[in-house]
Amino acid sequence: EVQLVESGGGLVQAGGSLRLSCAASGFTFDDYSIGWFRQAPGKEREGISCISNSYGSTFYADSVKGRFTISSDNAKNTVYLQMNSLEPEDTAVYYCAAVGAHAWWHLCMGVPYEYWGQGTQVTVSS
């Protein structure tokens, strides 16, 4: 059974940091790309970052570039999203998702993700 479990969300003041974790199981981690998405109330879901465990490529949306860093620990089957300089606009439910990497070569965003976690709430106060 495929499982993606997010953790690390919480309440933080503007300018603070959080590190989200996405623990994966039930598939061959090295063959998949992992993406982070977020959805704020009343807004569409936004793809903010991803990493291809097969090709090593990464992606960052303009809204988080320079503030967020994605990394992957293949030994732990876990992807991390380090979020620094958080802003109230970053408040959302954050989801991780997985998609087979080989069909999309180095691309990991704008592709149809197959598996999704349950989400973790991030709230940034001003």
Tab-separated table of N, CA, C and O in Angstrom:
chain	number	residue	atom	x	y	z
A	1	GLU	N	0.841	-1.188	0.000
A	1	GLU	CA	0.000	0.000	0.000
A	1	GLU	C	0.883	1.247	0.000
A	1	GLU	O	1.772	1.397	0.827
A	2	VAL	N	0.610	2.124	-0.940
A	2	VAL	CA	1.374	3.375	-1.021
A	2	VAL	C	0.911	4.330	0.076
A	2	VAL	O	-0.288	4.530	0.288
A	3	GLN	N	1.870	4.898	0.783
A	3	GLN	CA	1.560	5.893	1.807
A	3	GLN	C	2.533	7.053	1.714
A	3	GLN	O	3.741	6.857	1.535
A	4	LEU	N	1.981	8.230	1.841
A	4	LEU	CA	2.768	9.449	1.964
A	4	LEU	C	2.258	10.163	3.208
A	4	LEU	O	1.068	10.470	3.300
A	5	VAL	N	3.154	10.418	4.149
A	5	VAL	CA	2.748	11.016	5.416
A	5	VAL	C	3.549	12.293	5.639
A	5	VAL	O	4.776	12.243	5.794
A	6	GLU	N	2.837	13.412	5.653
A	6	GLU	CA	3.485	14.697	5.909
A	6	GLU	C	3.528	14.987	7.417
A	6	GLU	O	2.638	14.569	8.154
A	7	SER	N	4.538	15.702	7.817
A	7	SER	CA	4.643	16.162	9.199
A	7	SER	C	5.477	17.428	9.230
A	7	SER	O	6.135	17.776	8.245
A	8	GLY	N	5.429	18.118	10.364
A	8	GLY	CA	6.255	19.302	10.535
A	8	GLY	C	5.532	20.618	10.412
A	8	GLY	O	6.133	21.678	10.608
A	9	GLY	N	4.254	20.580	10.088
A	9	GLY	CA	3.507	21.822	10.010
A	9	GLY	C	3.269	22.396	11.391
A	9	GLY	O	3.565	21.786	12.405
A	10	GLY	N	2.741	23.621	11.408
A	10	GLY	CA	2.456	24.268	12.683
A	10	GLY	C	2.253	25.746	12.517
A	10	GLY	O	2.062	26.248	11.403
A	11	LEU	N	2.293	26.434	13.652
A	11	LEU	CA	2.114	27.878	13.696
A	11	LEU	C	3.469	28.532	13.924
A	11	LEU	O	4.210	28.144	14.826
A	12	VAL	N	3.777	29.518	13.095
A	12	VAL	CA	5.064	30.209	13.207
A	12	VAL	C	4.857	31.684	12.890
A	12	VAL	O	3.941	32.040	12.142
A	13	GLN	N	5.681	32.520	13.466
A	13	GLN	CA	5.603	33.946	13.168
A	13	GLN	C	6.274	34.254	11.839
A	13	GLN	O	7.179	33.517	11.394
A	14	ALA	N	5.850	35.335	11.242
A	14	ALA	CA	6.465	35.773	9.990
A	14	ALA	C	7.975	35.937	10.195
A	14	ALA	O	8.427	36.448	11.218
A	15	GLY	N	8.708	35.475	9.199
A	15	GLY	CA	10.161	35.491	9.279
A	15	GLY	C	10.752	34.220	9.843
A	15	GLY	O	11.972	34.019	9.773
A	16	GLY	N	9.910	33.369	10.389
A	16	GLY	CA	10.373	32.130	10.984
A	16	GLY	C	10.563	31.023	9.969
A	16	GLY	O	10.433	31.224	8.755
A	17	SER	N	10.880	29.834	10.483
A	17	SER	CA	11.182	28.680	9.641
A	17	SER	C	10.424	27.447	10.124
A	17	SER	O	10.107	27.324	11.303
A	18	LEU	N	10.167	26.572	9.187
A	18	LEU	CA	9.636	25.244	9.462
A	18	LEU	C	10.264	24.267	8.494
A	18	LEU	O	10.651	24.653	7.379
A	19	ARG	N	10.350	23.011	8.902
A	19	ARG	CA	10.789	21.962	7.986
A	19	ARG	C	9.702	20.904	7.916
A	19	ARG	O	9.357	20.272	8.922
A	20	LEU	N	9.182	20.741	6.711
A	20	LEU	CA	8.185	19.705	6.480
A	20	LEU	C	8.873	18.421	6.043
A	20	LEU	O	9.899	18.458	5.346
A	21	SER	N	8.298	17.301	6.453
A	21	SER	CA	8.794	15.991	6.045
A	21	SER	C	7.695	15.235	5.323
A	21	SER	O	6.510	15.375	5.657
A	22	CYS	N	8.086	14.441	4.359
A	22	CYS	CA	7.164	13.563	3.633
A	22	CYS	C	7.775	12.172	3.650
A	22	CYS	O	8.749	11.911	2.930
A	23	ALA	N	7.225	11.310	4.472
A	23	ALA	CA	7.717	9.939	4.593
A	23	ALA	C	6.931	9.046	3.644
A	23	ALA	O	5.705	9.007	3.701
A	24	ALA	N	7.647	8.346	2.777
A	24	ALA	CA	7.013	7.542	1.737
A	24	ALA	C	7.223	6.056	1.994
A	24	ALA	O	8.266	5.642	2.505
A	25	SER	N	6.233	5.268	1.605
A	25	SER	CA	6.344	3.806	1.694
A	25	SER	C	5.427	3.177	0.652
A	25	SER	O	4.503	3.814	0.156
A	26	GLY	N	5.725	1.921	0.324
A	26	GLY	CA	4.867	1.183	-0.598
A	26	GLY	C	5.249	1.277	-2.059
A	26	GLY	O	4.546	0.756	-2.921
A	27	PHE	N	6.355	1.955	-2.364
A	27	PHE	CA	6.836	2.015	-3.745
A	27	PHE	C	8.345	2.210	-3.719
A	27	PHE	O	8.934	2.511	-2.670
A	28	THR	N	8.967	2.042	-4.877
A	28	THR	CA	10.425	2.167	-4.980
A	28	THR	C	10.787	3.646	-5.031
A	28	THR	O	10.673	4.293	-6.069
A	29	PHE	N	11.205	4.155	-3.907
A	29	PHE	CA	11.416	5.592	-3.724
A	29	PHE	C	12.333	6.183	-4.795
A	29	PHE	O	12.070	7.263	-5.312
A	30	ASP	N	13.392	5.465	-5.140
A	30	ASP	CA	14.367	5.994	-6.093
A	30	ASP	C	13.782	6.201	-7.487
A	30	ASP	O	14.369	6.928	-8.300
A	31	ASP	N	12.674	5.558	-7.783
A	31	ASP	CA	12.063	5.641	-9.115
A	31	ASP	C	10.964	6.694	-9.211
A	31	ASP	O	10.276	6.777	-10.226
A	32	TYR	N	10.820	7.476	-8.171
A	32	TYR	CA	9.719	8.428	-8.125
A	32	TYR	C	10.209	9.849	-7.895
A	32	TYR	O	11.264	10.089	-7.309
A	33	SER	N	9.410	10.777	-8.384
A	33	SER	CA	9.562	12.181	-8.044
A	33	SER	C	8.557	12.516	-6.946
A	33	SER	O	7.446	11.969	-6.910
A	34	ILE	N	8.986	13.389	-6.053
A	34	ILE	CA	8.138	13.837	-4.962
A	34	ILE	C	7.919	15.340	-5.098
A	34	ILE	O	8.890	16.096	-5.276
A	35	GLY	N	6.676	15.739	-5.024
A	35	GLY	CA	6.345	17.158	-5.134
A	35	GLY	C	5.669	17.664	-3.883
A	35	GLY	O	5.035	16.905	-3.151
A	36	TRP	N	5.841	18.957	-3.652
A	36	TRP	CA	5.129	19.636	-2.578
A	36	TRP	C	4.138	20.617	-3.208
A	36	TRP	O	4.492	21.391	-4.098
A	37	PHE	N	2.944	20.564	-2.690
A	37	PHE	CA	1.866	21.432	-3.152
A	37	PHE	C	1.248	22.106	-1.935
A	37	PHE	O	1.380	21.615	-0.812
A	38	ARG	N	0.558	23.205	-2.169
A	38	ARG	CA	-0.137	23.844	-1.064
A	38	ARG	C	-1.463	24.414	-1.562
A	38	ARG	O	-1.613	24.746	-2.740
A	39	GLN	N	-2.397	24.514	-0.644
A	39	GLN	CA	-3.692	25.087	-0.977
A	39	GLN	C	-4.175	25.931	0.191
A	39	GLN	O	-4.349	25.429	1.302
A	40	ALA	N	-4.374	27.204	-0.103
A	40	ALA	CA	-4.906	28.137	0.885
A	40	ALA	C	-6.420	28.221	0.703
A	40	ALA	O	-6.935	27.951	-0.383
A	41	PRO	N	-7.140	28.604	1.742
A	41	PRO	CA	-8.606	28.711	1.635
A	41	PRO	C	-9.007	29.634	0.492
A	41	PRO	O	-8.492	30.745	0.360
A	42	GLY	N	-9.902	29.142	-0.348
A	42	GLY	CA	-10.409	29.947	-1.449
A	42	GLY	C	-9.475	30.079	-2.624
A	42	GLY	O	-9.770	30.809	-3.574
A	43	LYS	N	-8.339	29.379	-2.576
A	43	LYS	CA	-7.373	29.457	-3.672
A	43	LYS	C	-7.155	28.085	-4.298
A	43	LYS	O	-7.423	27.055	-3.688
A	44	GLU	N	-6.650	28.105	-5.518
A	44	GLU	CA	-6.331	26.860	-6.197
A	44	GLU	C	-5.062	26.245	-5.607
A	44	GLU	O	-4.209	26.944	-5.062
A	45	ARG	N	-4.966	24.951	-5.759
A	45	ARG	CA	-3.756	24.261	-5.327
A	45	ARG	C	-2.566	24.733	-6.162
A	45	ARG	O	-2.677	24.884	-7.382
A	46	GLU	N	-1.449	24.934	-5.508
A	46	GLU	CA	-0.237	25.448	-6.160
A	46	GLU	C	0.904	24.457	-5.982
A	46	GLU	O	1.189	24.025	-4.868
A	47	GLY	N	1.547	24.100	-7.056
A	47	GLY	CA	2.749	23.282	-6.992
A	47	GLY	C	3.931	24.170	-6.675
A	47	GLY	O	4.223	25.092	-7.437
A	48	ILE	N	4.602	23.939	-5.554
A	48	ILE	CA	5.651	24.859	-5.133
A	48	ILE	C	7.051	24.300	-5.270
A	48	ILE	O	8.015	25.072	-5.439
A	49	SER	N	7.222	22.988	-5.212
A	49	SER	CA	8.564	22.438	-5.327
A	49	SER	C	8.474	20.953	-5.595
A	49	SER	O	7.469	20.307	-5.285
A	50	CYS	N	9.513	20.411	-6.206
A	50	CYS	CA	9.567	18.976	-6.414
A	50	CYS	C	11.008	18.557	-6.629
A	50	CYS	O	11.882	19.386	-6.921
A	51	ILE	N	11.216	17.263	-6.486
A	51	ILE	CA	12.539	16.691	-6.708
A	51	ILE	C	12.369	15.340	-7.378
A	51	ILE	O	11.498	14.555	-7.003
A	52	SER	N	13.193	15.079	-8.369
A	52	SER	CA	13.203	13.779	-9.015
A	52	SER	C	14.278	12.922	-8.373
A	52	SER	O	15.464	13.242	-8.457
A	53	ASN	N	13.870	11.846	-7.728
A	53	ASN	CA	14.842	10.963	-7.093
A	53	ASN	C	15.640	10.171	-8.127
A	53	ASN	O	16.695	9.636	-7.811
A	54	SER	N	15.135	10.112	-9.347
A	54	SER	CA	15.845	9.381	-10.404
A	54	SER	C	16.863	10.256	-11.120
A	54	SER	O	17.931	9.780	-11.504
A	55	TYR	N	16.517	11.519	-11.339
A	55	TYR	CA	17.368	12.382	-12.158
A	55	TYR	C	18.020	13.515	-11.359
A	55	TYR	O	18.870	14.221	-11.905
A	56	GLY	N	17.610	13.681	-10.123
A	56	GLY	CA	18.239	14.702	-9.286
A	56	GLY	C	17.783	16.114	-9.567
A	56	GLY	O	18.304	17.070	-8.988
A	57	SER	N	16.843	16.276	-10.465
A	57	SER	CA	16.382	17.627	-10.798
A	57	SER	C	15.424	18.142	-9.734
A	57	SER	O	14.771	17.375	-9.033
A	58	THR	N	15.378	19.456	-9.626
A	58	THR	CA	14.475	20.107	-8.678
A	58	THR	C	13.737	21.249	-9.368
A	58	THR	O	14.144	21.721	-10.434
A	59	PHE	N	12.675	21.667	-8.736
A	59	PHE	CA	11.871	22.771	-9.240
A	59	PHE	C	11.378	23.592	-8.060
A	59	PHE	O	11.053	23.040	-7.002
A	60	TYR	N	11.344	24.908	-8.255
A	60	TYR	CA	10.766	25.802	-7.264
A	60	TYR	C	9.864	26.803	-7.975
A	60	TYR	O	10.257	27.392	-8.985
A	61	ALA	N	8.685	27.006	-7.433
A	61	ALA	CA	7.834	28.069	-7.942
A	61	ALA	C	8.445	29.421	-7.581
A	61	ALA	O	9.171	29.533	-6.582
A	62	ASP	N	8.152	30.431	-8.370
A	62	ASP	CA	8.686	31.765	-8.102
A	62	ASP	C	8.308	32.256	-6.708
A	62	ASP	O	9.070	32.994	-6.082
A	63	SER	N	7.141	31.838	-6.240
A	63	SER	CA	6.650	32.320	-4.947
A	63	SER	C	7.492	31.848	-3.772
A	63	SER	O	7.429	32.440	-2.686
A	64	VAL	N	8.296	30.788	-3.965
A	64	VAL	CA	9.083	30.247	-2.851
A	64	VAL	C	10.575	30.205	-3.161
A	64	VAL	O	11.381	29.883	-2.273
A	65	LYS	N	10.954	30.531	-4.371
A	65	LYS	CA	12.353	30.444	-4.780
A	65	LYS	C	13.216	31.341	-3.900
A	65	LYS	O	12.873	32.492	-3.639
A	66	GLY	N	14.309	30.785	-3.427
A	66	GLY	CA	15.216	31.524	-2.568
A	66	GLY	C	14.867	31.436	-1.091
A	66	GLY	O	15.677	31.824	-0.241
A	67	ARG	N	13.682	30.943	-0.772
A	67	ARG	CA	13.266	30.811	0.634
A	67	ARG	C	13.089	29.346	1.041
A	67	ARG	O	13.319	29.001	2.202
A	68	PHE	N	12.644	28.514	0.121
A	68	PHE	CA	12.392	27.103	0.406
A	68	PHE	C	13.460	26.253	-0.255
A	68	PHE	O	13.942	26.580	-1.347
A	69	THR	N	13.799	25.133	0.388
A	69	THR	CA	14.767	24.191	-0.159
A	69	THR	C	14.230	22.784	-0.011
A	69	THR	O	13.835	22.381	1.090
A	70	ILE	N	14.227	22.053	-1.107
A	70	ILE	CA	13.769	20.666	-1.085
A	70	ILE	C	14.983	19.747	-1.067
A	70	ILE	O	16.009	20.048	-1.685
A	71	SER	N	14.876	18.644	-0.342
A	71	SER	CA	15.950	17.658	-0.303
A	71	SER	C	15.344	16.287	-0.102
A	71	SER	O	14.203	16.150	0.343
A	72	SER	N	16.133	15.275	-0.437
A	72	SER	CA	15.649	13.905	-0.373
A	72	SER	C	16.661	13.039	0.340
A	72	SER	O	17.864	13.107	0.030
A	73	ASP	N	16.212	12.236	1.277
A	73	ASP	CA	17.057	11.260	1.962
A	73	ASP	C	16.585	9.890	1.500
A	73	ASP	O	15.595	9.355	2.020
A	74	ASN	N	17.279	9.329	0.510
A	74	ASN	CA	16.830	8.060	-0.064
A	74	ASN	C	16.952	6.909	0.933
A	74	ASN	O	16.216	5.923	0.825
A	75	ALA	N	17.859	7.022	1.886
A	75	ALA	CA	18.001	5.963	2.890
A	75	ALA	C	16.786	5.918	3.813
A	75	ALA	O	16.443	4.864	4.348
A	76	LYS	N	16.143	7.066	3.993
A	76	LYS	CA	14.975	7.139	4.878
A	76	LYS	C	13.658	7.220	4.110
A	76	LYS	O	12.599	7.352	4.716
A	77	ASN	N	13.737	7.202	2.777
A	77	ASN	CA	12.524	7.352	1.948
A	77	ASN	C	11.726	8.583	2.366
A	77	ASN	O	10.491	8.547	2.489
A	78	THR	N	12.434	9.668	2.565
A	78	THR	CA	11.805	10.890	3.065
A	78	THR	C	12.299	12.097	2.278
A	78	THR	O	13.495	12.204	1.983
A	79	VAL	N	11.372	12.956	1.946
A	79	VAL	CA	11.694	14.229	1.308
A	79	VAL	C	11.362	15.346	2.297
A	79	VAL	O	10.335	15.295	2.975
A	80	TYR	N	12.238	16.336	2.333
A	80	TYR	CA	12.082	17.455	3.255
A	80	TYR	C	11.858	18.744	2.470
A	80	TYR	O	12.364	18.915	1.360
A	81	LEU	N	11.122	19.645	3.070
A	81	LEU	CA	10.970	20.986	2.530
A	81	LEU	C	11.319	21.964	3.639
A	81	LEU	O	10.553	22.133	4.592
A	82	GLN	N	12.509	22.543	3.540
A	82	GLN	CA	12.945	23.551	4.501
A	82	GLN	C	12.370	24.888	4.068
A	82	GLN	O	12.649	25.354	2.966
A	83	MET	N	11.599	25.495	4.945
A	83	MET	CA	10.922	26.749	4.618
A	83	MET	C	11.443	27.850	5.530
A	83	MET	O	11.254	27.785	6.754
A	84	ASN	N	12.118	28.808	4.942
A	84	ASN	CA	12.682	29.935	5.688
A	84	ASN	C	11.985	31.229	5.282
A	84	ASN	O	11.303	31.285	4.257
A	85	SER	N	12.172	32.241	6.094
A	85	SER	CA	11.598	33.574	5.814
A	85	SER	C	10.118	33.461	5.479
A	85	SER	O	9.627	34.032	4.496
A	86	LEU	N	9.412	32.743	6.308
A	86	LEU	CA	7.990	32.507	6.041
A	86	LEU	C	7.191	33.788	6.130
A	86	LEU	O	7.487	34.678	6.942
A	87	GLU	N	6.177	33.869	5.288
A	87	GLU	CA	5.310	35.032	5.186
A	87	GLU	C	3.870	34.595	5.432
A	87	GLU	O	3.530	33.427	5.215
A	88	PRO	N	3.020	35.519	5.868
A	88	PRO	CA	1.607	35.143	6.059
A	88	PRO	C	0.988	34.531	4.801
A	88	PRO	O	0.103	33.676	4.917
A	89	GLU	N	1.470	34.947	3.638
A	89	GLU	CA	0.950	34.398	2.377
A	89	GLU	C	1.299	32.927	2.177
A	89	GLU	O	0.761	32.270	1.284
A	90	ASP	N	2.203	32.405	2.990
A	90	ASP	CA	2.554	30.978	2.908
A	90	ASP	C	1.567	30.110	3.687
A	90	ASP	O	1.661	28.884	3.637
A	91	THR	N	0.634	30.709	4.389
A	91	THR	CA	-0.354	29.947	5.150
A	91	THR	C	-1.199	29.104	4.209
A	91	THR	O	-1.796	29.613	3.259
A	92	ALA	N	-1.218	27.806	4.458
A	92	ALA	CA	-1.943	26.870	3.590
A	92	ALA	C	-1.829	25.469	4.182
A	92	ALA	O	-1.067	25.238	5.117
A	93	VAL	N	-2.579	24.560	3.594
A	93	VAL	CA	-2.350	23.134	3.841
A	93	VAL	C	-1.334	22.661	2.810
A	93	VAL	O	-1.499	22.906	1.612
A	94	TYR	N	-0.293	22.031	3.289
A	94	TYR	CA	0.798	21.560	2.431
A	94	TYR	C	0.673	20.049	2.239
A	94	TYR	O	0.522	19.303	3.213
A	95	TYR	N	0.751	19.640	0.992
A	95	TYR	CA	0.638	18.234	0.625
A	95	TYR	C	1.897	17.787	-0.093
A	95	TYR	O	2.473	18.547	-0.878
A	96	CYS	N	2.306	16.537	0.128
A	96	CYS	CA	3.304	15.951	-0.741
A	96	CYS	C	2.625	14.900	-1.615
A	96	CYS	O	1.564	14.358	-1.261
A	97	ALA	N	3.230	14.653	-2.755
A	97	ALA	CA	2.676	13.734	-3.729
A	97	ALA	C	3.813	13.036	-4.465
A	97	ALA	O	4.948	13.529	-4.477
A	98	ALA	N	3.493	11.906	-5.078
A	98	ALA	CA	4.506	11.113	-5.767
A	98	ALA	C	4.041	10.743	-7.168
A	98	ALA	O	2.851	10.493	-7.392
A	99	VAL	N	4.999	10.683	-8.082
A	99	VAL	CA	4.733	10.256	-9.454
A	99	VAL	C	5.953	9.504	-9.960
A	99	VAL	O	7.095	9.857	-9.626
A	100	GLY	N	5.728	8.466	-10.746
A	100	GLY	CA	6.829	7.728	-11.338
A	100	GLY	C	7.693	8.648	-12.172
A	100	GLY	O	7.184	9.398	-13.000
A	101	ALA	N	8.993	8.603	-11.952
A	101	ALA	CA	9.884	9.589	-12.562
A	101	ALA	C	10.223	9.290	-14.010
A	101	ALA	O	10.394	10.213	-14.821
A	102	HIS	N	10.344	8.020	-14.372
A	102	HIS	CA	10.945	7.690	-15.664
A	102	HIS	C	10.099	8.118	-16.851
A	102	HIS	O	10.629	8.396	-17.928
A	103	ALA	N	8.791	8.182	-16.672
A	103	ALA	CA	7.927	8.586	-17.793
A	103	ALA	C	8.095	10.052	-18.129
A	103	ALA	O	7.733	10.490	-19.229
A	104	TRP	N	8.648	10.838	-17.164
A	104	TRP	CA	8.706	12.288	-17.341
A	104	TRP	C	10.120	12.814	-17.380
A	104	TRP	O	10.337	14.029	-17.342
A	105	TRP	N	11.106	11.916	-17.453
A	105	TRP	CA	12.521	12.269	-17.509
A	105	TRP	C	12.836	13.190	-16.338
A	105	TRP	O	12.565	12.845	-15.199
A	106	HIS	N	13.379	14.375	-16.576
A	106	HIS	CA	13.813	15.239	-15.488
A	106	HIS	C	12.698	16.133	-14.951
A	106	HIS	O	12.878	16.796	-13.946
A	107	LEU	N	11.545	16.109	-15.622
A	107	LEU	CA	10.456	16.987	-15.186
A	107	LEU	C	9.784	16.423	-13.947
A	107	LEU	O	9.517	15.234	-13.859
A	108	CYS	N	9.495	17.279	-12.985
A	108	CYS	CA	8.755	16.812	-11.824
A	108	CYS	C	7.611	17.754	-11.474
A	108	CYS	O	6.934	17.543	-10.467
A	109	MET	N	7.367	18.778	-12.253
A	109	MET	CA	6.223	19.644	-12.035
A	109	MET	C	5.472	19.770	-13.352
A	109	MET	O	6.073	19.701	-14.408
A	110	GLY	N	4.141	19.925	-13.239
A	110	GLY	CA	3.342	19.939	-14.446
A	110	GLY	C	3.092	18.542	-14.977
A	110	GLY	O	2.705	18.383	-16.131
A	111	VAL	N	3.318	17.541	-14.147
A	111	VAL	CA	3.062	16.145	-14.495
A	111	VAL	C	1.970	15.628	-13.566
A	111	VAL	O	1.767	16.182	-12.481
A	112	PRO	N	1.267	14.563	-13.986
A	112	PRO	CA	0.133	14.084	-13.185
A	112	PRO	C	0.571	13.227	-12.003
A	112	PRO	O	0.927	12.059	-12.166
A	113	TYR	N	0.533	13.793	-10.828
A	113	TYR	CA	0.922	13.060	-9.634
A	113	TYR	C	-0.098	11.970	-9.295
A	113	TYR	O	-1.299	12.187	-9.404
A	114	GLU	N	0.421	10.818	-8.885
A	114	GLU	CA	-0.413	9.632	-8.696
A	114	GLU	C	-0.881	9.459	-7.253
A	114	GLU	O	-2.004	8.999	-7.009
A	115	TYR	N	-0.007	9.741	-6.326
A	115	TYR	CA	-0.297	9.461	-4.916
A	115	TYR	C	-0.142	10.741	-4.102
A	115	TYR	O	0.766	11.540	-4.350
A	116	TRP	N	-1.019	10.891	-3.114
A	116	TRP	CA	-1.055	12.111	-2.324
A	116	TRP	C	-1.105	11.794	-0.834
A	116	TRP	O	-1.710	10.794	-0.414
A	117	GLY	N	-0.480	12.660	-0.051
A	117	GLY	CA	-0.601	12.573	1.394
A	117	GLY	C	-1.846	13.293	1.876
A	117	GLY	O	-2.601	13.873	1.087
A	118	GLN	N	-2.020	13.286	3.197
A	118	GLN	CA	-3.231	13.850	3.781
A	118	GLN	C	-3.105	15.347	4.061
A	118	GLN	O	-4.104	16.014	4.315
A	119	GLY	N	-1.895	15.856	4.025
A	119	GLY	CA	-1.677	17.282	4.213
A	119	GLY	C	-1.313	17.652	5.640
A	119	GLY	O	-1.644	16.947	6.593
A	120	THR	N	-0.597	18.771	5.763
A	120	THR	CA	-0.244	19.310	7.071
A	120	THR	C	-0.435	20.827	7.017
A	120	THR	O	-0.071	21.478	6.035
A	121	GLN	N	-1.010	21.382	8.063
A	121	GLN	CA	-1.339	22.797	8.088
A	121	GLN	C	-0.119	23.626	8.472
A	121	GLN	O	0.564	23.327	9.455
A	122	VAL	N	0.120	24.664	7.705
A	122	VAL	CA	1.142	25.660	8.033
A	122	VAL	C	0.439	27.008	8.178
A	122	VAL	O	-0.253	27.448	7.258
A	123	THR	N	0.620	27.624	9.315
A	123	THR	CA	0.012	28.924	9.570
A	123	THR	C	1.111	29.907	9.965
A	123	THR	O	1.865	29.642	10.901
A	124	VAL	N	1.189	31.013	9.238
A	124	VAL	CA	2.203	32.026	9.508
A	124	VAL	C	1.495	33.289	9.979
A	124	VAL	O	0.687	33.861	9.244
A	125	SER	N	1.795	33.689	11.186
A	125	SER	CA	1.149	34.877	11.751
A	125	SER	C	1.998	36.115	11.479
A	125	SER	O	3.226	36.049	11.433
A	126	SER	N	1.306	37.242	11.329
A	126	SER	CA	2.025	38.491	11.018
A	126	SER	C	2.414	39.235	12.285
A	126	SER	O	2.016	38.897	13.378
